[in-house]
XYZ file of C-alpha atoms in Angstrom:
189
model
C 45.593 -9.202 17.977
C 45.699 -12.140 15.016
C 43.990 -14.330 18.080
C 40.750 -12.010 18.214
C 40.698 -11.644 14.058
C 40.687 -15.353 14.111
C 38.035 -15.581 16.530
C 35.992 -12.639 15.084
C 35.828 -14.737 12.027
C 35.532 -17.859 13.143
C 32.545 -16.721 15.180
C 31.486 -15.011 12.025
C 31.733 -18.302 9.709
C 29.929 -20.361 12.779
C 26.946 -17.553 13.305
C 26.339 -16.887 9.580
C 24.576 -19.340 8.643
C 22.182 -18.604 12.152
C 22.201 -14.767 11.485
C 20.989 -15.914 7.666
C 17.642 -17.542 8.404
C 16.606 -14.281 9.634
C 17.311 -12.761 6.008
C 15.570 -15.836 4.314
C 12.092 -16.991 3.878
C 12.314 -20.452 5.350
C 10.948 -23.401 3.083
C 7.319 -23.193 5.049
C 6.686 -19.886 4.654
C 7.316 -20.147 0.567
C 4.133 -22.262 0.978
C 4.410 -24.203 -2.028
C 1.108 -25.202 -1.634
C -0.857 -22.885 -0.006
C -3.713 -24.347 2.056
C -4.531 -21.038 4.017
C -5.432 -18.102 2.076
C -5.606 -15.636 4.787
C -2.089 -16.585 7.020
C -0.735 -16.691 3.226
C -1.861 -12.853 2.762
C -0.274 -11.438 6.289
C 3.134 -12.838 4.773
C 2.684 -11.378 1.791
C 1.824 -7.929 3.546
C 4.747 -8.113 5.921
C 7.035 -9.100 2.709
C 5.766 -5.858 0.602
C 6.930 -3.188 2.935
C 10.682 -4.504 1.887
C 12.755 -3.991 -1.065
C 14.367 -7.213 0.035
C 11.183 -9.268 -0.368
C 8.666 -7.806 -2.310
C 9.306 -10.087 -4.778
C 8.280 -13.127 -2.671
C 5.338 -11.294 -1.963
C 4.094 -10.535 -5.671
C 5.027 -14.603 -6.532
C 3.315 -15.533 -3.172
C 0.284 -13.407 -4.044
C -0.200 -14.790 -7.401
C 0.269 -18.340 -5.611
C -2.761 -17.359 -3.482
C -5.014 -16.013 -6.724
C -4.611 -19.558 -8.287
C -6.485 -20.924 -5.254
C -8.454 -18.277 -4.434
C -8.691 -16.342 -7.440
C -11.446 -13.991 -6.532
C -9.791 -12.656 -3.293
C -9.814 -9.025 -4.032
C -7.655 -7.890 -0.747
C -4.252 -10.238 -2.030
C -5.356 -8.120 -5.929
C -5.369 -5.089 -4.343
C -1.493 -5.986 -2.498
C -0.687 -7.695 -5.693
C -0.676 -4.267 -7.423
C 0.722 -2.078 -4.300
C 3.558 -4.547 -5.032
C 3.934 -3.389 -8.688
C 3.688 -0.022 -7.912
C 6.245 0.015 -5.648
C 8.442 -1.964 -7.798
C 7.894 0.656 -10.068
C 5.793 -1.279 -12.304
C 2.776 1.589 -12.318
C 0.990 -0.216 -15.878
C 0.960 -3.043 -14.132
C -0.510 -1.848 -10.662
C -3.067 0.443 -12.425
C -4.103 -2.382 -15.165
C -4.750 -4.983 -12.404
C -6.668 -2.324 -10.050
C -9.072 -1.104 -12.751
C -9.707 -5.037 -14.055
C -10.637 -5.483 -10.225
C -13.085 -2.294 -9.739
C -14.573 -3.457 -13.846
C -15.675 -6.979 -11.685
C -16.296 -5.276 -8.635
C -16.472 -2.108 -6.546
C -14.185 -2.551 -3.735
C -13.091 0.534 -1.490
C -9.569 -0.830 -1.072
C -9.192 -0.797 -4.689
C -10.039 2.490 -5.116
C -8.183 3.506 -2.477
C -4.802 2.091 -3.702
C -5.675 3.230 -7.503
C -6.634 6.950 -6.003
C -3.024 6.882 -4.493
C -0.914 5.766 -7.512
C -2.618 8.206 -9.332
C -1.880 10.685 -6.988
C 1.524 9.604 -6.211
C 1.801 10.058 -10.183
C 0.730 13.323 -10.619
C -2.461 12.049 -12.371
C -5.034 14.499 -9.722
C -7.694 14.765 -12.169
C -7.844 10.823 -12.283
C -7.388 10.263 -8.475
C -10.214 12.821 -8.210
C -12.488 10.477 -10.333
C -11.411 7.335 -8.686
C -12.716 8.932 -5.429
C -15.532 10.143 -6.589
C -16.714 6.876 -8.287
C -16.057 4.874 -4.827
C -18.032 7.620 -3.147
C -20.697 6.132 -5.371
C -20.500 2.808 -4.313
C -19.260 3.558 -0.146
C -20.480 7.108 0.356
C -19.223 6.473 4.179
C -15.702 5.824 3.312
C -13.686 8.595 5.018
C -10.334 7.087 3.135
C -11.479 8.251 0.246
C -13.137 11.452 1.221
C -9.629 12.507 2.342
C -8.087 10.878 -1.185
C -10.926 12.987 -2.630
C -9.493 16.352 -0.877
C -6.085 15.773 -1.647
C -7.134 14.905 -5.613
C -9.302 18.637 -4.980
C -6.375 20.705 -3.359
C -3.576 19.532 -5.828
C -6.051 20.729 -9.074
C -6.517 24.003 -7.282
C -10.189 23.738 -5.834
C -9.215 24.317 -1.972
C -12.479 25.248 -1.210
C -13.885 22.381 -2.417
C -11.206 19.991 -0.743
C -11.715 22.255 2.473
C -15.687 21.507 2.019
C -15.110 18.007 1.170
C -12.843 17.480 4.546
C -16.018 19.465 6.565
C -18.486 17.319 5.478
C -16.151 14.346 7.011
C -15.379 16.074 9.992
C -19.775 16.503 10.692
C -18.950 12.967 10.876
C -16.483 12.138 12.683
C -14.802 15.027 14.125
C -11.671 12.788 15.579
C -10.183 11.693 12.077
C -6.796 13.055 12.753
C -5.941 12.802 9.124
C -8.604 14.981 8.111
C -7.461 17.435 10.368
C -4.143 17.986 9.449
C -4.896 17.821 5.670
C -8.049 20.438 6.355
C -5.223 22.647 8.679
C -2.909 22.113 5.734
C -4.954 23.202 3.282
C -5.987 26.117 5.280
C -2.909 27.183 6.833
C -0.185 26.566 3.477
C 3.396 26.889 4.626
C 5.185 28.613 1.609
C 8.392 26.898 0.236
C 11.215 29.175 -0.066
């Protein structure tokens, strides 16, 4: 028995170090100088789905805005980061200092959420409604739209917001099952 416990960790100590580089961001990936923007950005979106690394990803995103400091799509994960590190001043300041430069639908999209998310409906509702303004196609927001509508009480309007979409593009499963939710309530006991 004392033979397999000294295997078992002596396997252990020998593997570690192996198992480990899995866990870690090797040396190349840190890019200390970046020199591609864009392979840069798919890191830092694999990295903010993970407790574990969405730090790296908010340092490797600002990394990427002092190259490229205009690149609105590593902004708008720069503040999904701070949101989900529970840093909601932060997300919301650097989302509405993005849409004040620019209209950008994934901006609004991500600020419509957080304000959601935060029980802020009334805002969300606005946020949708001004990217309407600017991409009047944008079914994401439509449905952020109807969700902002339904959670401030105006289900027919969310309903008639998720038709409208729907004359569109009848296969936007999302729409759907919000529009069958909103429709078809199932009561909390």
């Amino acid at each position: 028995m004392k033979r397999i416990i000294y295997i078992l960790v002596f396997l252990k100590i020998i593997l570690h170090p192996v198992l480990a580089q899995e866990e870690t961001v090797p040396d190349s990936v840190i890019i200390k100088e970046i020199t591609d923007v864009d392979s840069a950005l798919k890191v830092a979106i694999k990295w903010e789905y993970t407790d574990s690394t969405r730090n790296q990803s908010i340092e490797l995103c600002k990394k990427i805005l002092i190259k490229s400091p205009t690149y609105t799509d590593v902004t708008v994960v720069l503040a999904r980061d701070y949101y989900w590190n529970g840093q909601v001043d932060s997300a919301l300041q650097i989302l509405t200092d993005l849409l004040e430069n620019k209209p950008y639908e994934d901006a609004y999209i991500s600020i419509c959420d957080i304000e959601r998310w935060e029980g802020n409906y009334q805002s969300s509702m606005e946020y949708a409604s001004k990217g309407l303004e600017h991409f009047p196609d944008s079914e994401d927001l439509m449905i952020r739209k109807a969700h902002a509508l339904y959670n401030l009480k105006f289900k027919d309007d969310a309903i008639s917001n998720l038709d409208t979409l729907l004359k569109h593009n009848p296969k936007n499963e999302e729409a759907k099952k919000l529009e069958d939710f909103i429709k078809n309530p199932v009561d909390s006991v």
